[in-house]
Every structure is written in C-alpha cells, then in structure tokens.
mmCIF file of C-alpha atoms in Angstrom:
data_model
loop_
_atom_site.group_PDB
_atom_site.id
_atom_site.type_symbol
_atom_site.label_atom_id
_atom_site.label_comp_id
_atom_site.label_asym_id
_atom_site.label_seq_id
_atom_site.Cartn_x
_atom_site.Cartn_y
_atom_site.Cartn_z
ATOM 1 C CA MET A 1 38.749 -63.947 -8.055
ATOM 2 C CA ALA A 2 35.919 -65.089 -5.800
ATOM 3 C CA GLY A 3 36.853 -68.746 -6.401
ATOM 4 C CA ARG A 4 40.516 -68.110 -5.528
ATOM 5 C CA ALA A 5 39.449 -66.221 -2.386
ATOM 6 C CA ARG A 6 37.347 -69.172 -1.269
ATOM 7 C CA GLY A 7 40.323 -71.517 -1.759
ATOM 8 C CA ASP A 8 42.733 -69.259 0.125
ATOM 9 C CA PRO A 9 43.943 -71.081 3.281
ATOM 10 C CA ARG A 10 43.666 -67.876 5.285
ATOM 11 C CA VAL A 11 40.020 -67.491 4.277
ATOM 12 C CA VAL A 12 39.328 -71.146 5.117
ATOM 13 C CA LEU A 13 41.056 -70.708 8.490
ATOM 14 C CA SER A 14 39.002 -67.578 9.160
ATOM 15 C CA TYR A 15 35.771 -69.455 8.448
ATOM 16 C CA LEU A 16 36.844 -72.328 10.699
ATOM 17 C CA ILE A 17 37.635 -69.941 13.567
ATOM 18 C CA LEU A 18 34.333 -68.134 13.095
ATOM 19 C CA ALA A 19 32.455 -71.438 12.982
ATOM 20 C CA ALA A 20 34.169 -72.604 16.183
ATOM 21 C CA GLY A 21 33.369 -69.289 17.867
ATOM 22 C CA SER A 22 29.721 -69.564 16.784
ATOM 23 C CA VAL A 23 29.466 -73.045 18.304
ATOM 24 C CA VAL A 24 31.006 -71.864 21.584
ATOM 25 C CA VAL A 25 28.606 -68.898 21.775
ATOM 26 C CA ALA A 26 25.473 -70.765 20.667
ATOM 27 C CA PHE A 27 25.959 -74.012 22.615
ATOM 28 C CA PRO A 28 24.885 -72.691 26.069
ATOM 29 C CA PHE A 29 21.772 -71.149 24.528
ATOM 30 C CA ILE A 30 20.823 -74.378 22.722
ATOM 31 C CA TRP A 31 21.562 -76.395 25.875
ATOM 32 C CA MET A 32 19.270 -74.074 27.857
ATOM 33 C CA VAL A 33 16.388 -74.504 25.417
ATOM 34 C CA ALA A 34 16.883 -78.292 25.265
ATOM 35 C CA SER A 35 17.016 -78.535 29.069
ATOM 36 C CA SER A 36 13.846 -76.454 29.395
ATOM 37 C CA LEU A 37 12.013 -79.208 27.491
ATOM 38 C CA LYS A 38 13.240 -81.989 29.802
ATOM 39 C CA PRO A 39 11.069 -83.350 32.629
ATOM 40 C CA LEU A 40 12.444 -82.899 36.130
ATOM 41 C CA THR A 41 13.605 -86.527 36.236
ATOM 42 C CA GLU A 42 15.892 -85.931 33.222
ATOM 43 C CA ILE A 43 17.217 -82.499 34.109
ATOM 44 C CA PHE A 44 20.608 -83.888 35.231
ATOM 45 C CA ASP A 45 20.780 -86.384 32.369
ATOM 46 C CA VAL A 46 23.921 -85.769 30.307
ATOM 47 C CA ARG A 47 22.077 -86.500 27.066
ATOM 48 C CA PHE A 48 21.695 -83.331 25.035
ATOM 49 C CA LEU A 49 18.109 -83.844 23.841
ATOM 50 C CA PRO A 50 15.221 -84.872 26.104
ATOM 51 C CA THR A 51 13.862 -88.398 25.612
ATOM 52 C CA GLN A 52 10.353 -87.190 26.416
ATOM 53 C CA PRO A 53 10.050 -83.497 25.501
ATOM 54 C CA THR A 54 7.485 -81.634 27.562
ATOM 55 C CA LEU A 55 6.161 -78.098 27.974
ATOM 56 C CA GLU A 56 5.301 -78.727 31.621
ATOM 57 C CA ASN A 57 8.175 -76.539 32.820
ATOM 58 C CA TYR A 58 6.855 -73.567 30.825
ATOM 59 C CA ALA A 59 3.323 -74.156 32.113
ATOM 60 C CA GLU A 60 4.550 -74.264 35.704
ATOM 61 C CA VAL A 61 6.597 -71.093 35.307
ATOM 62 C CA LEU A 62 3.718 -69.202 33.724
ATOM 63 C CA THR A 63 0.886 -70.405 35.973
ATOM 64 C CA ARG A 64 2.372 -71.289 39.362
ATOM 65 C CA THR A 65 4.876 -68.474 39.831
ATOM 66 C CA GLN A 66 4.796 -64.690 39.463
ATOM 67 C CA PHE A 67 6.834 -64.907 36.255
ATOM 68 C CA PRO A 68 4.286 -62.919 34.146
ATOM 69 C CA ARG A 69 4.437 -60.060 36.678
ATOM 70 C CA TRP A 70 8.249 -60.149 36.766
ATOM 71 C CA PHE A 71 8.279 -60.176 32.956
ATOM 72 C CA ALA A 72 5.968 -57.141 32.832
ATOM 73 C CA ASN A 73 8.078 -55.299 35.438
ATOM 74 C CA SER A 74 11.267 -55.859 33.453
ATOM 75 C CA LEU A 75 9.580 -54.844 30.197
ATOM 76 C CA ILE A 76 8.191 -51.613 31.686
ATOM 77 C CA ILE A 77 11.500 -50.663 33.307
ATOM 78 C CA ALA A 78 13.641 -51.507 30.273
ATOM 79 C CA ALA A 79 11.290 -49.732 27.825
ATOM 80 C CA ILE A 80 10.926 -46.509 29.841
ATOM 81 C CA THR A 81 14.646 -46.362 30.599
ATOM 82 C CA THR A 82 15.531 -46.900 26.943
ATOM 83 C CA VAL A 83 13.194 -44.126 25.780
ATOM 84 C CA SER A 84 14.573 -41.777 28.441
ATOM 85 C CA VAL A 85 18.190 -42.520 27.554
ATOM 86 C CA ALA A 86 17.512 -42.171 23.825
ATOM 87 C CA PHE A 87 15.912 -38.744 24.259
ATOM 88 C CA PHE A 88 17.944 -37.101 27.011
ATOM 89 C CA ASP A 89 21.348 -38.497 26.009
ATOM 90 C CA ALA A 90 20.752 -37.386 22.431
ATOM 91 C CA LEU A 91 19.661 -33.936 23.606
ATOM 92 C CA VAL A 92 22.705 -33.477 25.831
ATOM 93 C CA GLY A 93 25.002 -34.914 23.155
ATOM 94 C CA TYR A 94 23.624 -32.429 20.619
ATOM 95 C CA ALA A 95 24.087 -29.501 23.008
ATOM 96 C CA LEU A 96 27.680 -30.465 23.789
ATOM 97 C CA ALA A 97 28.532 -31.003 20.115
ATOM 98 C CA LYS A 98 26.724 -28.152 18.373
ATOM 99 C CA LEU A 99 26.009 -25.357 20.839
ATOM 100 C CA GLN A 100 28.600 -22.853 22.048
ATOM 101 C CA PHE A 101 28.396 -21.908 25.729
ATOM 102 C CA PRO A 102 30.867 -21.305 28.585
ATOM 103 C CA GLY A 103 32.121 -24.436 30.336
ATOM 104 C CA ARG A 104 31.069 -26.781 27.547
ATOM 105 C CA GLY A 105 34.380 -28.662 27.587
ATOM 106 C CA LEU A 106 34.482 -28.858 31.394
ATOM 107 C CA ILE A 107 30.948 -30.256 31.551
ATOM 108 C CA PHE A 108 31.847 -32.912 28.974
ATOM 109 C CA VAL A 109 34.981 -33.908 30.939
ATOM 110 C CA LEU A 110 32.981 -34.139 34.181
ATOM 111 C CA ILE A 111 30.411 -36.363 32.460
ATOM 112 C CA LEU A 112 33.202 -38.606 31.152
ATOM 113 C CA ALA A 113 34.746 -38.742 34.630
ATOM 114 C CA THR A 114 31.626 -40.455 35.973
ATOM 115 C CA LEU A 115 32.421 -43.412 33.703
ATOM 116 C CA MET A 116 35.427 -44.140 35.921
ATOM 117 C CA ILE A 117 33.270 -44.728 39.034
ATOM 118 C CA PRO A 118 32.292 -48.403 39.543
ATOM 119 C CA THR A 119 28.590 -49.082 39.931
ATOM 120 C CA GLU A 120 29.234 -50.853 43.260
ATOM 121 C CA MET A 121 30.472 -47.543 44.745
ATOM 122 C CA LEU A 122 27.259 -45.778 43.764
ATOM 123 C CA VAL A 123 24.858 -48.295 45.267
ATOM 124 C CA ILE A 124 25.043 -46.903 48.825
ATOM 125 C CA PRO A 125 24.396 -43.241 47.788
ATOM 126 C CA TRP A 126 21.557 -44.438 45.532
ATOM 127 C CA TYR A 127 20.008 -46.372 48.423
ATOM 128 C CA ILE A 128 20.310 -43.460 50.866
ATOM 129 C CA MET A 129 18.704 -41.149 48.309
ATOM 130 C CA SER A 130 15.921 -43.642 47.586
ATOM 131 C CA SER A 131 15.247 -44.212 51.276
ATOM 132 C CA ALA A 132 15.135 -40.484 52.048
ATOM 133 C CA ASN A 133 12.693 -39.795 49.204
ATOM 134 C CA GLY A 134 10.461 -42.850 49.583
ATOM 135 C CA TRP A 135 11.590 -44.480 46.320
ATOM 136 C CA ILE A 136 12.312 -47.907 47.820
ATOM 137 C CA ASN A 137 10.284 -50.684 46.163
ATOM 138 C CA THR A 138 8.946 -48.435 43.368
ATOM 139 C CA TYR A 139 9.451 -48.387 39.599
ATOM 140 C CA TRP A 140 11.067 -44.974 39.900
ATOM 141 C CA GLY A 141 13.485 -46.276 42.507
ATOM 142 C CA ILE A 142 14.593 -49.051 40.150
ATOM 143 C CA MET A 143 14.861 -46.827 37.082
ATOM 144 C CA PHE A 144 16.267 -43.491 38.214
ATOM 145 C CA PRO A 145 20.007 -44.439 38.187
ATOM 146 C CA GLY A 146 19.816 -45.345 34.484
ATOM 147 C CA LEU A 147 17.543 -42.663 33.010
ATOM 148 C CA ILE A 148 20.547 -40.690 31.680
ATOM 149 C CA THR A 149 23.930 -42.317 31.002
ATOM 150 C CA ALA A 150 27.390 -40.851 30.543
ATOM 151 C CA PHE A 151 28.242 -43.473 27.918
ATOM 152 C CA GLY A 152 25.198 -42.543 25.839
ATOM 153 C CA ILE A 153 26.018 -38.836 26.017
ATOM 154 C CA PHE A 154 29.591 -39.533 24.945
ATOM 155 C CA LEU A 155 28.490 -41.788 22.061
ATOM 156 C CA ILE A 156 25.872 -39.402 20.690
ATOM 157 C CA ARG A 157 28.103 -36.374 21.161
ATOM 158 C CA GLN A 158 30.767 -38.011 18.974
ATOM 159 C CA PHE A 159 28.236 -38.727 16.221
ATOM 160 C CA MET A 160 26.610 -35.292 16.501
ATOM 161 C CA SER A 161 30.028 -33.715 15.922
ATOM 162 C CA GLY A 162 29.967 -35.238 12.439
ATOM 163 C CA VAL A 163 26.674 -33.601 11.449
ATOM 164 C CA PRO A 164 27.535 -30.757 9.004
ATOM 165 C CA ASP A 165 27.074 -27.306 10.518
ATOM 166 C CA GLU A 166 25.849 -26.109 7.106
ATOM 167 C CA LEU A 167 22.682 -28.192 7.521
ATOM 168 C CA LEU A 168 21.947 -26.568 10.861
ATOM 169 C CA ASP A 169 22.745 -23.071 9.542
ATOM 170 C CA ALA A 170 20.357 -23.640 6.618
ATOM 171 C CA GLY A 171 17.673 -24.614 9.120
ATOM 172 C CA ARG A 172 18.281 -21.500 11.190
ATOM 173 C CA ILE A 173 17.966 -19.334 8.075
ATOM 174 C CA ASP A 174 14.605 -21.019 7.389
ATOM 175 C CA GLY A 175 13.453 -20.113 10.895
ATOM 176 C CA VAL A 176 13.735 -23.530 12.522
ATOM 177 C CA GLY A 177 14.137 -23.323 16.299
ATOM 178 C CA GLU A 178 17.003 -24.984 18.158
ATOM 179 C CA PHE A 179 14.884 -27.935 19.283
ATOM 180 C CA GLY A 180 13.608 -28.301 15.722
ATOM 181 C CA LEU A 181 17.182 -28.407 14.461
ATOM 182 C CA PHE A 182 17.922 -31.190 16.948
ATOM 183 C CA TRP A 183 14.751 -33.178 16.296
ATOM 184 C CA ARG A 184 14.276 -32.735 12.538
ATOM 185 C CA ILE A 185 17.813 -32.342 11.196
ATOM 186 C CA ALA A 186 20.494 -33.635 13.586
ATOM 187 C CA LEU A 187 18.727 -36.654 15.108
ATOM 188 C CA PRO A 188 17.938 -38.393 11.769
ATOM 189 C CA GLN A 189 21.648 -38.141 10.869
ATOM 190 C CA VAL A 190 22.675 -40.329 13.832
ATOM 191 C CA LYS A 191 20.097 -43.131 13.558
ATOM 192 C CA PRO A 192 22.683 -45.981 13.604
ATOM 193 C CA ALA A 193 24.218 -44.654 16.819
ATOM 194 C CA MET A 194 20.753 -44.238 18.356
ATOM 195 C CA ALA A 195 19.849 -47.835 17.460
ATOM 196 C CA ALA A 196 23.059 -49.152 19.031
ATOM 197 C CA LEU A 197 22.495 -47.038 22.150
ATOM 198 C CA CYS A 198 18.899 -48.269 22.465
ATOM 199 C CA ILE A 199 19.810 -51.947 22.258
ATOM 200 C CA PHE A 200 22.691 -51.577 24.731
ATOM 201 C CA THR A 201 20.442 -49.703 27.166
ATOM 202 C CA PHE A 202 17.578 -52.172 26.798
ATOM 203 C CA LEU A 203 19.895 -55.134 27.340
ATOM 204 C CA GLY A 204 21.575 -53.521 30.337
ATOM 205 C CA ASN A 205 18.302 -52.801 32.097
ATOM 206 C CA TRP A 206 16.697 -56.102 31.088
ATOM 207 C CA ASN A 207 19.582 -58.040 32.654
ATOM 208 C CA ALA A 208 20.190 -55.702 35.624
ATOM 209 C CA PHE A 209 20.416 -57.617 38.887
ATOM 210 C CA LEU A 210 22.413 -55.867 41.656
ATOM 211 C CA TRP A 211 20.474 -52.607 42.082
ATOM 212 C CA PRO A 212 16.971 -54.129 41.555
ATOM 213 C CA MET A 213 17.788 -56.849 44.101
ATOM 214 C CA ILE A 214 18.696 -54.159 46.675
ATOM 215 C CA VAL A 215 15.843 -51.722 46.088
ATOM 216 C CA ILE A 216 13.014 -54.270 45.612
ATOM 217 C CA GLN A 217 11.370 -55.519 48.800
ATOM 218 C CA THR A 218 8.131 -57.253 47.730
ATOM 219 C CA PRO A 219 7.621 -60.257 45.388
ATOM 220 C CA ASN A 220 5.310 -58.408 42.992
ATOM 221 C CA MET A 221 7.958 -55.732 42.255
ATOM 222 C CA ARG A 222 10.712 -58.169 41.318
ATOM 223 C CA THR A 223 12.276 -58.021 37.892
ATOM 224 C CA LEU A 224 13.053 -61.140 35.844
ATOM 225 C CA PRO A 225 16.700 -61.641 36.931
ATOM 226 C CA VAL A 226 15.773 -61.166 40.597
ATOM 227 C CA GLY A 227 12.738 -63.444 40.281
ATOM 228 C CA LEU A 228 14.629 -66.209 38.466
ATOM 229 C CA ALA A 229 17.319 -66.120 41.155
ATOM 230 C CA LEU A 230 14.651 -67.194 43.675
ATOM 231 C CA PHE A 231 14.355 -70.549 41.918
ATOM 232 C CA SER A 232 17.759 -71.311 43.393
ATOM 233 C CA GLY A 233 18.137 -71.481 47.182
ATOM 234 C CA GLU A 234 19.710 -73.300 50.097
ATOM 235 C CA ALA A 235 17.334 -76.256 49.660
ATOM 236 C CA GLY A 236 18.414 -76.717 46.047
ATOM 237 C CA SER A 237 17.841 -75.259 42.615
ATOM 238 C CA SER A 238 14.804 -75.796 40.369
ATOM 239 C CA TRP A 239 16.865 -76.047 37.189
ATOM 240 C CA ASN A 240 13.875 -77.027 35.091
ATOM 241 C CA LEU A 241 12.136 -73.755 36.049
ATOM 242 C CA ILE A 242 15.319 -71.720 35.691
ATOM 243 C CA MET A 243 15.867 -73.042 32.155
ATOM 244 C CA ALA A 244 12.263 -72.470 31.106
ATOM 245 C CA GLY A 245 12.173 -68.979 32.630
ATOM 246 C CA SER A 246 15.492 -68.039 31.054
ATOM 247 C CA ALA A 247 14.314 -69.251 27.641
ATOM 248 C CA LEU A 248 11.215 -67.066 27.921
ATOM 249 C CA ALA A 249 13.255 -64.116 29.184
ATOM 250 C CA ILE A 250 15.364 -63.849 26.037
ATOM 251 C CA ILE A 251 12.352 -63.473 23.694
ATOM 252 C CA PRO A 252 12.102 -59.635 23.936
ATOM 253 C CA VAL A 253 15.860 -59.283 23.470
ATOM 254 C CA LEU A 254 15.767 -61.426 20.337
ATOM 255 C CA LEU A 255 12.830 -59.413 18.965
ATOM 256 C CA VAL A 256 14.636 -56.119 19.567
ATOM 257 C CA PHE A 257 17.738 -57.431 17.835
ATOM 258 C CA LEU A 258 15.780 -58.828 14.870
ATOM 259 C CA VAL A 259 13.994 -55.495 14.354
ATOM 260 C CA LEU A 260 17.073 -53.281 14.791
ATOM 261 C CA GLN A 261 19.891 -55.596 13.672
ATOM 262 C CA ARG A 262 20.826 -53.581 10.578
ATOM 263 C CA GLN A 263 20.997 -50.292 12.484
ATOM 264 C CA ILE A 264 22.819 -51.975 15.380
ATOM 265 C CA ILE A 265 25.539 -53.375 13.120
ATOM 266 C CA GLU A 266 25.904 -50.046 11.325
ATOM 267 C CA GLY A 267 26.126 -48.243 14.667
ATOM 268 C CA ILE A 268 28.779 -50.574 16.045
ATOM 269 C CA VAL A 269 30.832 -50.318 12.843
ATOM 270 C CA LEU A 270 30.586 -46.525 12.736
ATOM 271 C CA THR A 271 31.369 -46.283 16.456
ATOM 272 C CA GLY A 272 34.667 -48.015 15.782
ATOM 273 C CA LEU A 273 35.475 -45.512 13.050
ATOM 274 C CA ARG A 274 34.909 -42.441 15.222
ATOM 275 C CA ASN A 275 37.748 -40.564 16.871
#
C-alpha cells in the first residue's frame, strides 16, 4: 500500500508542490546568510556564494554598532510580553469559559470587537497616554499595548471550553481553590494552545516596528527592527550590515521554534479543529 501511495501521481504532484514552496520560502533566508558572508565589494555581485567568505560584517555589527543593546532590548521586551500574555490571557480565557457571572457573554463580545480595530488607529491614543504618563522612551511604554491580547483570550477561551467540567468539580470537592483549578488542572490541558500563543506573541513583539519606532527616542532604547532600519538612509544602505544583523536577529526565533515545535504544530492543528 505504501509503495502504491508513493507511485500515485497525486502524491508525487503534492511532493513537487511542497518542494517548490519550500524553495520559495527558504531561498530569501539562504540568500541573506550568503550575503552576510560577502565583503562589501561583493555585496551587489549576482553570484549566490561569496568568492571570499568573511565574518567581518558580523564583527562590525557586534563591535561598532549598538546591536548588542538592541538585541537585549528586543529580547527583554519579547520575553516579558510573552510571559504576560501567556498568564493573563489564559486567566481571562479560563474565567470566560468556566466561570458563571453576569455579563460574561457581553464581555467576550466586547473583547472580540477590539480585534476589528486596526493597530494604526490605536497608535495616536497609545502615544497620548504614554506622553501623559511619562512612558515615552521606556520599556513599559514599548510593552504596554501588547501585555494582554484579544486574540490570545479568544484562543485560550476556546480551548478552555473543551476542558471537562467533571475534572474541575472533582477538584472543588477535594478543596482546591479557583486559582488552583486554573493553574493545576485546566492550564495543563491546553498546553498546545499555550505553546502556539507564546510563539505567535514572541514573534510579533520580536518583529514589531511601528509602535517601537514611534515611542523610542534615544539610540540605546531601540529594538532590533528599529536599529536595523538605521543601516538604511538617504545616503545609501549598508546591505552588508543589514544582512549580518538580520541573520543574527533570527537566532532566538529559531531557538524558540526548535524547542517548542512539537507543541506549536499540535496547537495549530487543534486550533483548526475548534469551533
């Protein structure tokens, strides 16, 4: 059966399409890494591989720019925001799915309604709020819009709805408090969804550009996307530095994916199966 499946034209066509898609997705990444190893004199050379590979671009990025500080800023912001989203979104999702209180449905609808508002429309209120409270050019000012997300609440609430009420009732009979029910019984049941939410949140904050560019005012507070954008200006673009910096910037994202890839795939698959 397996041999006939491998010889099936539809299976062969599927593999060819997947292979072509993989090449299209991976080619820019491989081109970036190859270009980061080219000396400045070869950066516009159409040849794919450098004739004289060098690590000079990486050395310049790490020692002659504020890249390490920008890297640390992005890591701090993405990590804290991810932890906050994982905890508070899960807590709110549990409350909306498993607790009975007046206005529960209305609150959930209002939270969903915020998903319809484009981020660009929220930038001005965020800036006015930050300016009035002295949050401009601070970590808090960069992070506060993303500490709790409507998408995360919606996702976790859907998964929490599938946790059997009998498990929670058994916990209540054993004297477990409501927070204990959330932390010890409900939360372990939605690990795949939590993993998917964490990686999406980390990626979103790691790559965020618009709001950090507006709220940051000093070089030492820049995040990686904002800092890398400075390598390109009216006088020209330092493509060798941009390629090297971009190659270094994807390392944490790759590590997160390698550690959580199984849970991420399970979460994405289960998300598609939810109502």
